[in-house]
Short mmCIF file of C-alpha atoms in Angstrom, two decimals:
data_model
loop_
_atom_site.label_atom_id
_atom_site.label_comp_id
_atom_site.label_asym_id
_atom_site.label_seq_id
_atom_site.Cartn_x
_atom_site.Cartn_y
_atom_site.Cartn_z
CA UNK A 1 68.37 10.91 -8.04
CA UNK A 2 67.86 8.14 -10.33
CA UNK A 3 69.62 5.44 -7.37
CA UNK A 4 67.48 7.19 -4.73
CA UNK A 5 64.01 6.60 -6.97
CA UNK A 6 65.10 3.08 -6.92
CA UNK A 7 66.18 2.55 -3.64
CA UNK A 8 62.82 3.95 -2.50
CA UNK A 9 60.55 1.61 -4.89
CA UNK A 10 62.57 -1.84 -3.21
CA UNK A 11 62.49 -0.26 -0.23
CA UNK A 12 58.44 0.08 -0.18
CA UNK A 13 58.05 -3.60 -2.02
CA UNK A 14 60.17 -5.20 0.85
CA UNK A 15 58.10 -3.52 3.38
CA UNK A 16 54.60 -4.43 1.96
CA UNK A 17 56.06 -8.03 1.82
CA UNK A 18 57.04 -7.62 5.43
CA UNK A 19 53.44 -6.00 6.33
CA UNK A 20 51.04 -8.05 4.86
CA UNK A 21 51.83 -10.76 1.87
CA UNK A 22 48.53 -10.29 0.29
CA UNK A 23 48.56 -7.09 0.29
CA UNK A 24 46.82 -6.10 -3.16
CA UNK A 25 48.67 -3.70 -5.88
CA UNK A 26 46.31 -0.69 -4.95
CA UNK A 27 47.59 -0.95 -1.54
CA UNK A 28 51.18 -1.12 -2.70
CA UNK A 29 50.62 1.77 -5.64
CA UNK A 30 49.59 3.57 -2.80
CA UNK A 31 52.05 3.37 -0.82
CA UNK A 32 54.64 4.35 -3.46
CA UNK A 33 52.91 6.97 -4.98
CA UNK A 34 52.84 8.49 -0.93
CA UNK A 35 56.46 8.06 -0.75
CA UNK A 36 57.13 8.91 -4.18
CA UNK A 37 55.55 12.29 -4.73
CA UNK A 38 56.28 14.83 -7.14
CA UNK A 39 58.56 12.23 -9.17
CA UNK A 40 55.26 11.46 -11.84
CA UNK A 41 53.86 8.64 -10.20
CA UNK A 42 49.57 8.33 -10.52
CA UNK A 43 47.01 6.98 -9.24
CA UNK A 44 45.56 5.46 -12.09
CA UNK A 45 44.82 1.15 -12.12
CA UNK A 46 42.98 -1.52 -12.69
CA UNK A 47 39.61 -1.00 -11.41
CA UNK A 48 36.04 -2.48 -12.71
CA UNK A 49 33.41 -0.71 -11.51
CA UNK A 50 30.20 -2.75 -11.52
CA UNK A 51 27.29 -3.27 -9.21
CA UNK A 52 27.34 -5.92 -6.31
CA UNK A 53 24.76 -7.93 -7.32
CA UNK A 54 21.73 -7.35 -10.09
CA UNK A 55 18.89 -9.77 -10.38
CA UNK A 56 16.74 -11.68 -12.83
CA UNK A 57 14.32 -15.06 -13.42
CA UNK A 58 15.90 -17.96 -13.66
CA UNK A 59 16.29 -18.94 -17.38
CA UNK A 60 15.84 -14.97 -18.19
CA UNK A 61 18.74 -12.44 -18.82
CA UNK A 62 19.96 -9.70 -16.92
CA UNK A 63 22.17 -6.65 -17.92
CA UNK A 64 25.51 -6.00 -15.77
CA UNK A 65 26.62 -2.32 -15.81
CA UNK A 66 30.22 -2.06 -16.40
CA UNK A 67 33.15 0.31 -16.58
CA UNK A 68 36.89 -0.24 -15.92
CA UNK A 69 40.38 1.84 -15.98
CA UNK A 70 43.66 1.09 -16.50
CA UNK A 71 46.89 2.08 -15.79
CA UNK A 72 48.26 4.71 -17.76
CA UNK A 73 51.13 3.19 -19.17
CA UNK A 74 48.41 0.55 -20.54
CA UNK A 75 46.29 2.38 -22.82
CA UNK A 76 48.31 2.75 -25.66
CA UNK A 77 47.82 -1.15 -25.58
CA UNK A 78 43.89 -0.72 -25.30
CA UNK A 79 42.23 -1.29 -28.84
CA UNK A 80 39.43 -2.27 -30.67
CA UNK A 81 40.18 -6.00 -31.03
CA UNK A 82 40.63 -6.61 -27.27
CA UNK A 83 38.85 -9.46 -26.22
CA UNK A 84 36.50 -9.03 -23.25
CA UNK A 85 35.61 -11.93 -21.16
CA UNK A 86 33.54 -12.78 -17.83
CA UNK A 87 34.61 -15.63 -15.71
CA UNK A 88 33.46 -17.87 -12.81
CA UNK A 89 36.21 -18.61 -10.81
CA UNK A 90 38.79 -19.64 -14.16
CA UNK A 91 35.92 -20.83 -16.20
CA UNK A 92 34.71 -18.44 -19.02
CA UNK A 93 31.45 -17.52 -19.19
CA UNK A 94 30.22 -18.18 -22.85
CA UNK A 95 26.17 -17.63 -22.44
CA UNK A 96 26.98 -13.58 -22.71
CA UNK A 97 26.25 -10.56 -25.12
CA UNK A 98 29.06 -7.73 -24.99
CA UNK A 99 27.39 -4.21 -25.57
CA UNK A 100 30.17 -2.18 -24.30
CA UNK A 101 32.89 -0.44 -26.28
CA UNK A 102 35.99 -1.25 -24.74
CA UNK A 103 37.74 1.83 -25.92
CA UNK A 104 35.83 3.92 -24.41
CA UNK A 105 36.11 2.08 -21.25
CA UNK A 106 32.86 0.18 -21.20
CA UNK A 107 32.73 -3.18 -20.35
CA UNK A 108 29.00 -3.32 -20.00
CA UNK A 109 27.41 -7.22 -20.67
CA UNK A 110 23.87 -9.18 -21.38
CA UNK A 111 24.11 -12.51 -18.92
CA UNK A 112 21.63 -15.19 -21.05
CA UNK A 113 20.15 -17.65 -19.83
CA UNK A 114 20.87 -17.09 -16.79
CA UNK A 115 20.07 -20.94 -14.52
CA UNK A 116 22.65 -20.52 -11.41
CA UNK A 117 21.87 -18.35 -8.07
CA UNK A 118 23.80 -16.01 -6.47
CA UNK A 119 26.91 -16.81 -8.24
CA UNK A 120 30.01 -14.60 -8.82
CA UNK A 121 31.41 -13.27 -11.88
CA UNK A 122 34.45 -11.26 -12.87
CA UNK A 123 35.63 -9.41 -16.05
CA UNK A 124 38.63 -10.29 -17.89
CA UNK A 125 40.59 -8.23 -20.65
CA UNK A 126 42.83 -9.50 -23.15
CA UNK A 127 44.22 -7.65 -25.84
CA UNK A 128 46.67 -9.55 -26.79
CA UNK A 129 49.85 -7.88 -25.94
CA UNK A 130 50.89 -6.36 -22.09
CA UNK A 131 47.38 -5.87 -21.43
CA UNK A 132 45.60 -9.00 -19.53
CA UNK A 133 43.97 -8.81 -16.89
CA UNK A 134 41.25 -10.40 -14.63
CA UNK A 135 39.18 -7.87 -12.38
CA UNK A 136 38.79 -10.81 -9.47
CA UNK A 137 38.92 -7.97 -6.86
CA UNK A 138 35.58 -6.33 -8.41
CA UNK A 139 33.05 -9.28 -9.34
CA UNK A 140 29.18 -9.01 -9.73
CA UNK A 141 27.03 -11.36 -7.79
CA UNK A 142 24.16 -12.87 -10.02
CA UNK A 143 21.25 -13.61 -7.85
CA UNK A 144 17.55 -15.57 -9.11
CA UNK A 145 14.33 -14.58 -8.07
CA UNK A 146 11.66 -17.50 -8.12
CA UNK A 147 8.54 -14.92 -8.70
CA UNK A 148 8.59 -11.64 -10.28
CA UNK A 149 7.24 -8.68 -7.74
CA UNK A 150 3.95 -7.59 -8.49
CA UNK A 151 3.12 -4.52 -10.47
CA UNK A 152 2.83 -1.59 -8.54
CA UNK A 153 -0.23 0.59 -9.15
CA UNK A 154 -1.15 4.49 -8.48
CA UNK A 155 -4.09 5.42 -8.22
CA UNK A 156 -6.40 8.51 -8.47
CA UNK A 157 -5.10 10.95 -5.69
CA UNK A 158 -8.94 11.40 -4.42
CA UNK A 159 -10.16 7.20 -3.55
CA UNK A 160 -13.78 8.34 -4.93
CA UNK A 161 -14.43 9.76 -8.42
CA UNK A 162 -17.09 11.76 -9.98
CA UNK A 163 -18.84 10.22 -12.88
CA UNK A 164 -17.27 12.06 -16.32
CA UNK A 165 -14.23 12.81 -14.72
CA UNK A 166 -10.86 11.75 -16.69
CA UNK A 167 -9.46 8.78 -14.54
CA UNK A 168 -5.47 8.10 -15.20
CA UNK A 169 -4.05 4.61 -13.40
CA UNK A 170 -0.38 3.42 -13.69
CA UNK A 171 1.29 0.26 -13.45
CA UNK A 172 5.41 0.16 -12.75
CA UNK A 173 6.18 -3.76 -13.27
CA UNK A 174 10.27 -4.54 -13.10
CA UNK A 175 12.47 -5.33 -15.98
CA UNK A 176 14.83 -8.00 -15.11
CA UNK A 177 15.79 -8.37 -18.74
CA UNK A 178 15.66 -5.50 -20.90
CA UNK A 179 15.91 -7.49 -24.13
CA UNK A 180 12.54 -9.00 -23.27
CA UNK A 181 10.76 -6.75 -21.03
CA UNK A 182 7.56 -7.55 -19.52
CA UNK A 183 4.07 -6.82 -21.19
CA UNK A 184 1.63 -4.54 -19.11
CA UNK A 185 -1.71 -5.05 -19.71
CA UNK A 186 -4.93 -3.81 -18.13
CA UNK A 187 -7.95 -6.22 -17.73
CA UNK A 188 -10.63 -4.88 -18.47
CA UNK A 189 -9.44 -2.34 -21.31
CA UNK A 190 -11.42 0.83 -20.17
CA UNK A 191 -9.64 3.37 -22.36
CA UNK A 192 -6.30 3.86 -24.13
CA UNK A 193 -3.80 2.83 -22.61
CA UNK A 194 0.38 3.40 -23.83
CA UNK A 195 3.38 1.65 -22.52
CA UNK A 196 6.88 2.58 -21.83
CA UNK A 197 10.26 1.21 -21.14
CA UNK A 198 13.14 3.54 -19.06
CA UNK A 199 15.81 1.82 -17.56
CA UNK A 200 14.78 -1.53 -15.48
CA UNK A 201 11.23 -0.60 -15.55
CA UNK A 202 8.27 -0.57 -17.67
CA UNK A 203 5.38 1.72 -16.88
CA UNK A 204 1.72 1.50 -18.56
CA UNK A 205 -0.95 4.53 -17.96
CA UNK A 206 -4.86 4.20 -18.55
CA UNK A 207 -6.47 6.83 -19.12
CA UNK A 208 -10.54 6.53 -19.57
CA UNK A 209 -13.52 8.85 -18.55
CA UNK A 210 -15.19 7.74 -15.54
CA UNK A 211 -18.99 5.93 -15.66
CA UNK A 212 -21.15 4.96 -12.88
CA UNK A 213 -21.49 1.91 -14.63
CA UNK A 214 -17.83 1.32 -13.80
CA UNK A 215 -18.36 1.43 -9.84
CA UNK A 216 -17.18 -1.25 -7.93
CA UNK A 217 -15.22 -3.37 -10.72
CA UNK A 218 -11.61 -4.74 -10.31
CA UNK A 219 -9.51 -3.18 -12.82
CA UNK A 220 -6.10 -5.64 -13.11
CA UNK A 221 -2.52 -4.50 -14.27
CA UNK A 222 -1.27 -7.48 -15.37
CA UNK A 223 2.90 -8.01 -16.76
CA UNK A 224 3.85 -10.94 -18.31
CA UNK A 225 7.25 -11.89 -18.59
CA UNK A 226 8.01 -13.87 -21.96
CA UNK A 227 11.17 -15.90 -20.90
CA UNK A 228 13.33 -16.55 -24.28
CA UNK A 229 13.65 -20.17 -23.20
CA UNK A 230 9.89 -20.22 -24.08
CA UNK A 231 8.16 -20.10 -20.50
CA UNK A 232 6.03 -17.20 -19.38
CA UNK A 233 5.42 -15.57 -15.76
CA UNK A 234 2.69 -13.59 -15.01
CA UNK A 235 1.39 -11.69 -12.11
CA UNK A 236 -0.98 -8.98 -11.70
CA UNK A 237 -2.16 -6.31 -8.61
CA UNK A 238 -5.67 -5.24 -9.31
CA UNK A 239 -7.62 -1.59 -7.97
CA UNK A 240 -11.42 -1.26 -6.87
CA UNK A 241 -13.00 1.70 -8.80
CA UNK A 242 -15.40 3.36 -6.68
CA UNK A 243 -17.36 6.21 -8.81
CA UNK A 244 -20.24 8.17 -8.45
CA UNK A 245 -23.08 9.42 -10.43
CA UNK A 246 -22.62 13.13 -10.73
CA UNK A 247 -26.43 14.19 -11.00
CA UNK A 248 -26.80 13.85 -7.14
CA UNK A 249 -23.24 13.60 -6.36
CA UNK A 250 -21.99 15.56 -3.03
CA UNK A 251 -19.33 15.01 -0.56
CA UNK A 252 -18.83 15.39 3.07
CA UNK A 253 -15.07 16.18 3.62
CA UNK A 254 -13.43 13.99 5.74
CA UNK A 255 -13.20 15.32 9.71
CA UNK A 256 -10.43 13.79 12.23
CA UNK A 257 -6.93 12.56 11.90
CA UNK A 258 -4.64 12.44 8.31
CA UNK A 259 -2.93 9.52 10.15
CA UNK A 260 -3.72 5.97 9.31
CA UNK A 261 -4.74 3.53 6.31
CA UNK A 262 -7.05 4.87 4.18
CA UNK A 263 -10.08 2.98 3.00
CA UNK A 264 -13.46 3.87 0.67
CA UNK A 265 -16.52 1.33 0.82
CA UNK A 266 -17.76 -0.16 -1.71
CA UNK A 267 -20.99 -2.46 -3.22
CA UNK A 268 -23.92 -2.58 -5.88
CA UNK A 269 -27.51 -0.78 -4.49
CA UNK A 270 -28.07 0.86 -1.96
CA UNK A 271 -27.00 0.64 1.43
CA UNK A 272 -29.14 -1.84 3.49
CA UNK A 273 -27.26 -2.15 6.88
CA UNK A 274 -24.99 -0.45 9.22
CA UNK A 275 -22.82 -2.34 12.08
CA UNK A 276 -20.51 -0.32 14.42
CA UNK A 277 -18.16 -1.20 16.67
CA UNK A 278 -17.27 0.68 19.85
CA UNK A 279 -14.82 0.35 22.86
CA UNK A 280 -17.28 1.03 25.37
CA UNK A 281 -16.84 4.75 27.21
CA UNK A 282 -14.35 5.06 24.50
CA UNK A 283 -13.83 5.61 20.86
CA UNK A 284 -15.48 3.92 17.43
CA UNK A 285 -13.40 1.29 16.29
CA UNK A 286 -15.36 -0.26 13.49
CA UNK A 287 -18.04 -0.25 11.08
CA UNK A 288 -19.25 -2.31 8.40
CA UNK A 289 -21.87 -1.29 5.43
CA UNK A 290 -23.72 -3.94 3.93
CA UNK A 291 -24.79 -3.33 -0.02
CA UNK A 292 -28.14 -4.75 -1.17
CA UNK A 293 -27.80 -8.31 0.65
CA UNK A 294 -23.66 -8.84 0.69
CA UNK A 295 -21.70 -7.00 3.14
CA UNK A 296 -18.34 -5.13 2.34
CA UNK A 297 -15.63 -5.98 4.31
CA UNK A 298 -15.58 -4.66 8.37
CA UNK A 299 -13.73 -1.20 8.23
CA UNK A 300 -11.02 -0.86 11.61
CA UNK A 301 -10.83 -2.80 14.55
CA UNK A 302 -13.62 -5.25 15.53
CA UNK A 303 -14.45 -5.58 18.78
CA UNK A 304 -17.21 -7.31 20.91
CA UNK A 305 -20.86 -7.65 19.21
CA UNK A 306 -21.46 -4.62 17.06
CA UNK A 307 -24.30 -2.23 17.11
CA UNK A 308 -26.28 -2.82 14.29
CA UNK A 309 -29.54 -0.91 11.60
CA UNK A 310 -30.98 -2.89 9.28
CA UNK A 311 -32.85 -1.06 7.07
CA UNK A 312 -36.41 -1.52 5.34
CA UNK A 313 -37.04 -1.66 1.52
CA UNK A 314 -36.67 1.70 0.22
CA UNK A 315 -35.54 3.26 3.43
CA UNK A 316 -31.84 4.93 2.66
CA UNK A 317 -29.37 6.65 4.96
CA UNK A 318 -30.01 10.79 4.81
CA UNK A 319 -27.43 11.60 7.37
CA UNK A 320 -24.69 10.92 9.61
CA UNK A 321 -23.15 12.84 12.71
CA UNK A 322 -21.22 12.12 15.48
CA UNK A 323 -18.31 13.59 17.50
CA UNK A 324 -14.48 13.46 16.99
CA UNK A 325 -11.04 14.59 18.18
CA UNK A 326 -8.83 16.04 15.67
CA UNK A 327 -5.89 14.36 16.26
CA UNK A 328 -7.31 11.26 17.74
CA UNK A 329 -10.35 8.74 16.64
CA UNK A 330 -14.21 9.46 16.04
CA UNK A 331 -15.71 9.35 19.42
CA UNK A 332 -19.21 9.00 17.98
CA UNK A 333 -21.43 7.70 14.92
CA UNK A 334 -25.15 8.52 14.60
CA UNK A 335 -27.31 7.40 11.24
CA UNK A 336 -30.22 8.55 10.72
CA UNK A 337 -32.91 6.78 7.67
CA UNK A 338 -35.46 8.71 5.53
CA UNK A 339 -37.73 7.26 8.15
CA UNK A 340 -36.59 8.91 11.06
CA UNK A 341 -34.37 5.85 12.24
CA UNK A 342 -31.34 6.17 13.86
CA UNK A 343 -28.24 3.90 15.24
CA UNK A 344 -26.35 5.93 18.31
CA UNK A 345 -23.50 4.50 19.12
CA UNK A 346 -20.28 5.50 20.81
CA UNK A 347 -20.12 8.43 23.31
CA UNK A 348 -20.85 12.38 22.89
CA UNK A 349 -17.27 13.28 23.85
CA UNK A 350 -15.07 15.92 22.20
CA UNK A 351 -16.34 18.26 18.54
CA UNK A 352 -19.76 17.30 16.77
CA UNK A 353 -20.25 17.10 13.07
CA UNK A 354 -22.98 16.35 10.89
CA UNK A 355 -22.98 15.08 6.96
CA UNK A 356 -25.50 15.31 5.09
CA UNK A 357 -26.63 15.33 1.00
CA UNK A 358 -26.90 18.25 -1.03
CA UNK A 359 -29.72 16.65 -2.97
CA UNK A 360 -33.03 16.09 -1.05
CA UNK A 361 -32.91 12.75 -3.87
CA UNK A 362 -29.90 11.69 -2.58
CA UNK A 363 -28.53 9.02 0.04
CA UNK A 364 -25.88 8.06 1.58
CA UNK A 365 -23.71 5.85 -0.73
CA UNK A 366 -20.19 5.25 0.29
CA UNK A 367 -17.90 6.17 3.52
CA UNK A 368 -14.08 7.34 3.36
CA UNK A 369 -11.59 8.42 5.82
CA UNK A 370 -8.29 6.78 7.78
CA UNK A 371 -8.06 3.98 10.27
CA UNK A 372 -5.95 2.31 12.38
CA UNK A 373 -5.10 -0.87 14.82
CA UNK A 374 -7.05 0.80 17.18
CA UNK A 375 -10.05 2.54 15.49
CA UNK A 376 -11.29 5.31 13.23
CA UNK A 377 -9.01 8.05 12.68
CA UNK A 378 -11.25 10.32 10.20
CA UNK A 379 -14.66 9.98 8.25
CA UNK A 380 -15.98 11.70 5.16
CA UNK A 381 -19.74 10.80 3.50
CA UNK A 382 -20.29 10.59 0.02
CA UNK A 383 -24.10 11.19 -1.58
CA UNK A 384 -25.61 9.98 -4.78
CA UNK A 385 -28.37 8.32 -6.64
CA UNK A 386 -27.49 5.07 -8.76
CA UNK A 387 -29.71 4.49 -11.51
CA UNK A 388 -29.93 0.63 -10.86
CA UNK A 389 -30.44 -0.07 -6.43
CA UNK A 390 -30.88 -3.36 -5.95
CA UNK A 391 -30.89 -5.78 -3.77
CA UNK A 392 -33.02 -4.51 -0.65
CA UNK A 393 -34.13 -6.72 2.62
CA UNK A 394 -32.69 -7.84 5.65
CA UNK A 395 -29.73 -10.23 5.27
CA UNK A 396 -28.98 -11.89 8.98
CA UNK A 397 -25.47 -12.95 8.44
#
C-alpha cells in the first residue's frame, strides 16, 4: 500500500507539471487529496484571509483585518515568538503596529503613516524553524483618499417640528484610522450632545427641545480628522431646522404622490409673495415663497414666467386649495389673503382639496410635500403665528 501511496503522489506532481507549471500548491493539494482519499490527507494550508483593499488619508493609519491557517503538520511549529511581517513586493514594511495574536491565528495590523496609493501588501510568518512563509497569493491593496466623505446626517422623521418637541439629529462621519478617530461636533451646540465609536465609524446624537427661536438656522455636524503627522481635515454637512410655534400651530397633511424629493420652505416673517409655475393645460410644476423681502429658493421645475401675488403689509395667506391626482402631480394651486385675494393658477382637473388654519390668528407659514423633474408630486400647509414677522413690502426681484 505504502508503494501505491507513493506512486500516486509522483504520479499527480508529474501531471500538474505537465498541466500547468504555475500551478499553485492549493491546486496541487487538491488534486492529491481527490486522488488520495480516505488515506488521511486534509485540506488544511496556507491561507490569509484579509480584505482586498481598505482605505485611509494620506499620512493617516488604517487597520488591516487579518486571519491565516496553516497546514496541519505546521502548528506544532506555531508559537508565541513567531515573527509576523508585511511586505511590498520583498521589502518589509517597518511603519506597522501588530495587534494580532498569532497563536490564535490572528494576524491583524495598524499600517502608520500611511504616504503611498493603492499599493499592495502581503503577510509574512517566520517562526524560526519549518514555518516561513509569505502569503503573496492573498495581499491587501492600500488605497488614499484625498478628502474625507462628508458626515452623513438624519434627521427628524417629520421635516417640520412643533415648538417644545424633543428634536434628536445624528451625524455618522468615517473612521479611516481607529487610533485617531475623527471628532464630531455640532455648530451651534443646541443641547447635549454624546459621541461614539463602533467599528470604522463614529456617530454623534443631539438631542435639544425645539424653540421657535431656532427656525430657520443651519445646524453643522462637523468631524475633524487629527492626522498624527500633525495636519488636520475637516468637513462638515449642515441641516435647516424648520420649527413652529405651537400656540397657533396646525397642519394640513400632505395630499398627492409619496414619490419624489421631499422639500419644506423656509424664511424669517411672514410670507410676502407667492410665484407658481405651470405647464399650461397641464400640471403645477413650481412655486416659490418669498419671506419678508428675500425669497427661498424656487420649489420643482421652473418653467416659462411664473404666476405671481405679492402681498400688502399685514395681509397673510389664510388658505390654499387646488386639485390633484393621487398618483400623479397637483393639477391646481389657489391662495387666497386675509383680504380676499387670490392667485389661480393651473387647471381644475382631477380631486379638489382645501387647507386651511385651525386658528382664526393663524397664517400660512411654511409648505411641504414631494417633487420631481417634472413638477409637484404632493403638498401639505403648515399654520402658525411667529412672535417676531418682519420684513413686509413688495420686493420686485
Amino acid at each position: 500500500m505504502h508503494s501505491v501511496l507513493l506512486f500516486a503522489a509522483a504520479w499527480v506532481a508529474c501531471l500538474a507539471k505537465l498541466l500547468d507549471e504555475n500551478m499553485t500548491g492549493s491546486w496541487r493539494l487538491f488534486l492529491l487529496c481527490s486522488l488520495l482519499q480516505g488515506a488521511g490527507c486534509n485540506a488544511a494550508e496556507f491561507e490569509a484571509l484579509v480584505p482586498a483593499s481598505v482605505t485611509t488619508l494620506i499620512g493617516s493609519c488604517v487597520t488591516v483585518p487579518c486571519s491565516f491557517t496553516v497546514p496541519d503538520q505546521y502548528k506544532v511549529n506555531l508559537h508565541p515568538g513567531c515573527i509576523p511581517t508585511w511586505k511590498k513586493d520583498e521589502i518589509t514594511i517597518s511603519a506597522t503596529t501588530f495587534r494580532g495574536n498569532l497563536t490564535a491565528y490572528n494576524c491583524t495590523t495598524t499600517f502608520n503613516n500611511v504616504l503611498e496609493d493603492n499599493v499592495q501588501y502581503y503577510f509574512r510568518i517566520d517562526c524560526g524553524n519549518p514555518l516561513k512563509y509569505n502569503f503573496y497569493e492573498n495581499p491587501v491593496t492600500i488605497r488614499i483618499k484625498g478628502l474625507p466623505d462628508a458626515p452623513r446626517l438624519t434627521t427628524p422623521k417629520d421635516p417640520v417640528v412643533e415648538e417644545g418637541t424633543p428634536v434628536e439629529l445624528g451625524c455618522s462621519a468615517p473612521s479611516y484610522c481607529d487610533t485617531h478617530p475623527p471628532t464630531v461636533t455640532w455648530t451651534p451646540a443646541l443641547g447635549l450632545s454624546t459621541q461614539l465609536q463602533q467599528d470604522d465609524t463614529v456617530t454623534s446624537t443631539l438631542t435639544f427641545n425645539a424653540s421657535h427661536l431656532h427656525h430657520g438656522n443651519n445646524v453643522s455636524c462637523t468631524a475633524a480628522y487629527y492626522i498624527p503627522s500633525g495636519k488636520k481635515t475637516v468637513t462638515s454637512t449642515r441641516y435647516q431646522l424648520s420649527i413652529l410655534s405651537n400656540e397657533y400651530y396646525s397642519y394640513s397633511p400632505a395630499l398627492g404622490s409619496g414619490g419624489g424629493t421631499p422639500f419644506v420652505t423656509s424664511g424669517e416673517g411672514s410670507i410676502t409673495g407667492v410665484k407658481v409655475w405651470e405647464q399650461p393645460g397641464n400640471h403645477i410644476t413650481g412655486f416659490q415663497l418669498r419671506y419678508g423681502t428675500r425669497w427661498d429658493r424656487a420649489v420643482g421645475r421652473v418653467v416659462h414666467a411664473p404666476l405671481r401675488l405679492d402681498l400688502f403689509e399685514g395681509e397673510t395667506i389664510t388658505q390654499v386649495s387646488g386639485k390633484y391626482r393621487s398618483a400623479n402631480y397637483i393639477y391646481q394651486l389657489i391662495f387666497v389673503t386675509s383680504r380676499g385675494r387670490s392667485l389661480i393658477t393651473g387647471v381644475p382637473f382631477e380631486t379638489s382639496f382645501n387647507f386651511y388654519p385651525e386658528h382664526a390668528e393663524a397664517e400660512l407659514r411654511l409648505l411641504s410635500g414631494r417633487f420631481d423633474s417634472n413638477g409637484i408630486r404632493s403638498l401639505g400647509a403648515h399654520w402658525g403665528v411667529f412672535e417676531e414677522a418682519t420684513g413686509y413690502g413688495n420686493n420686485t426681484t
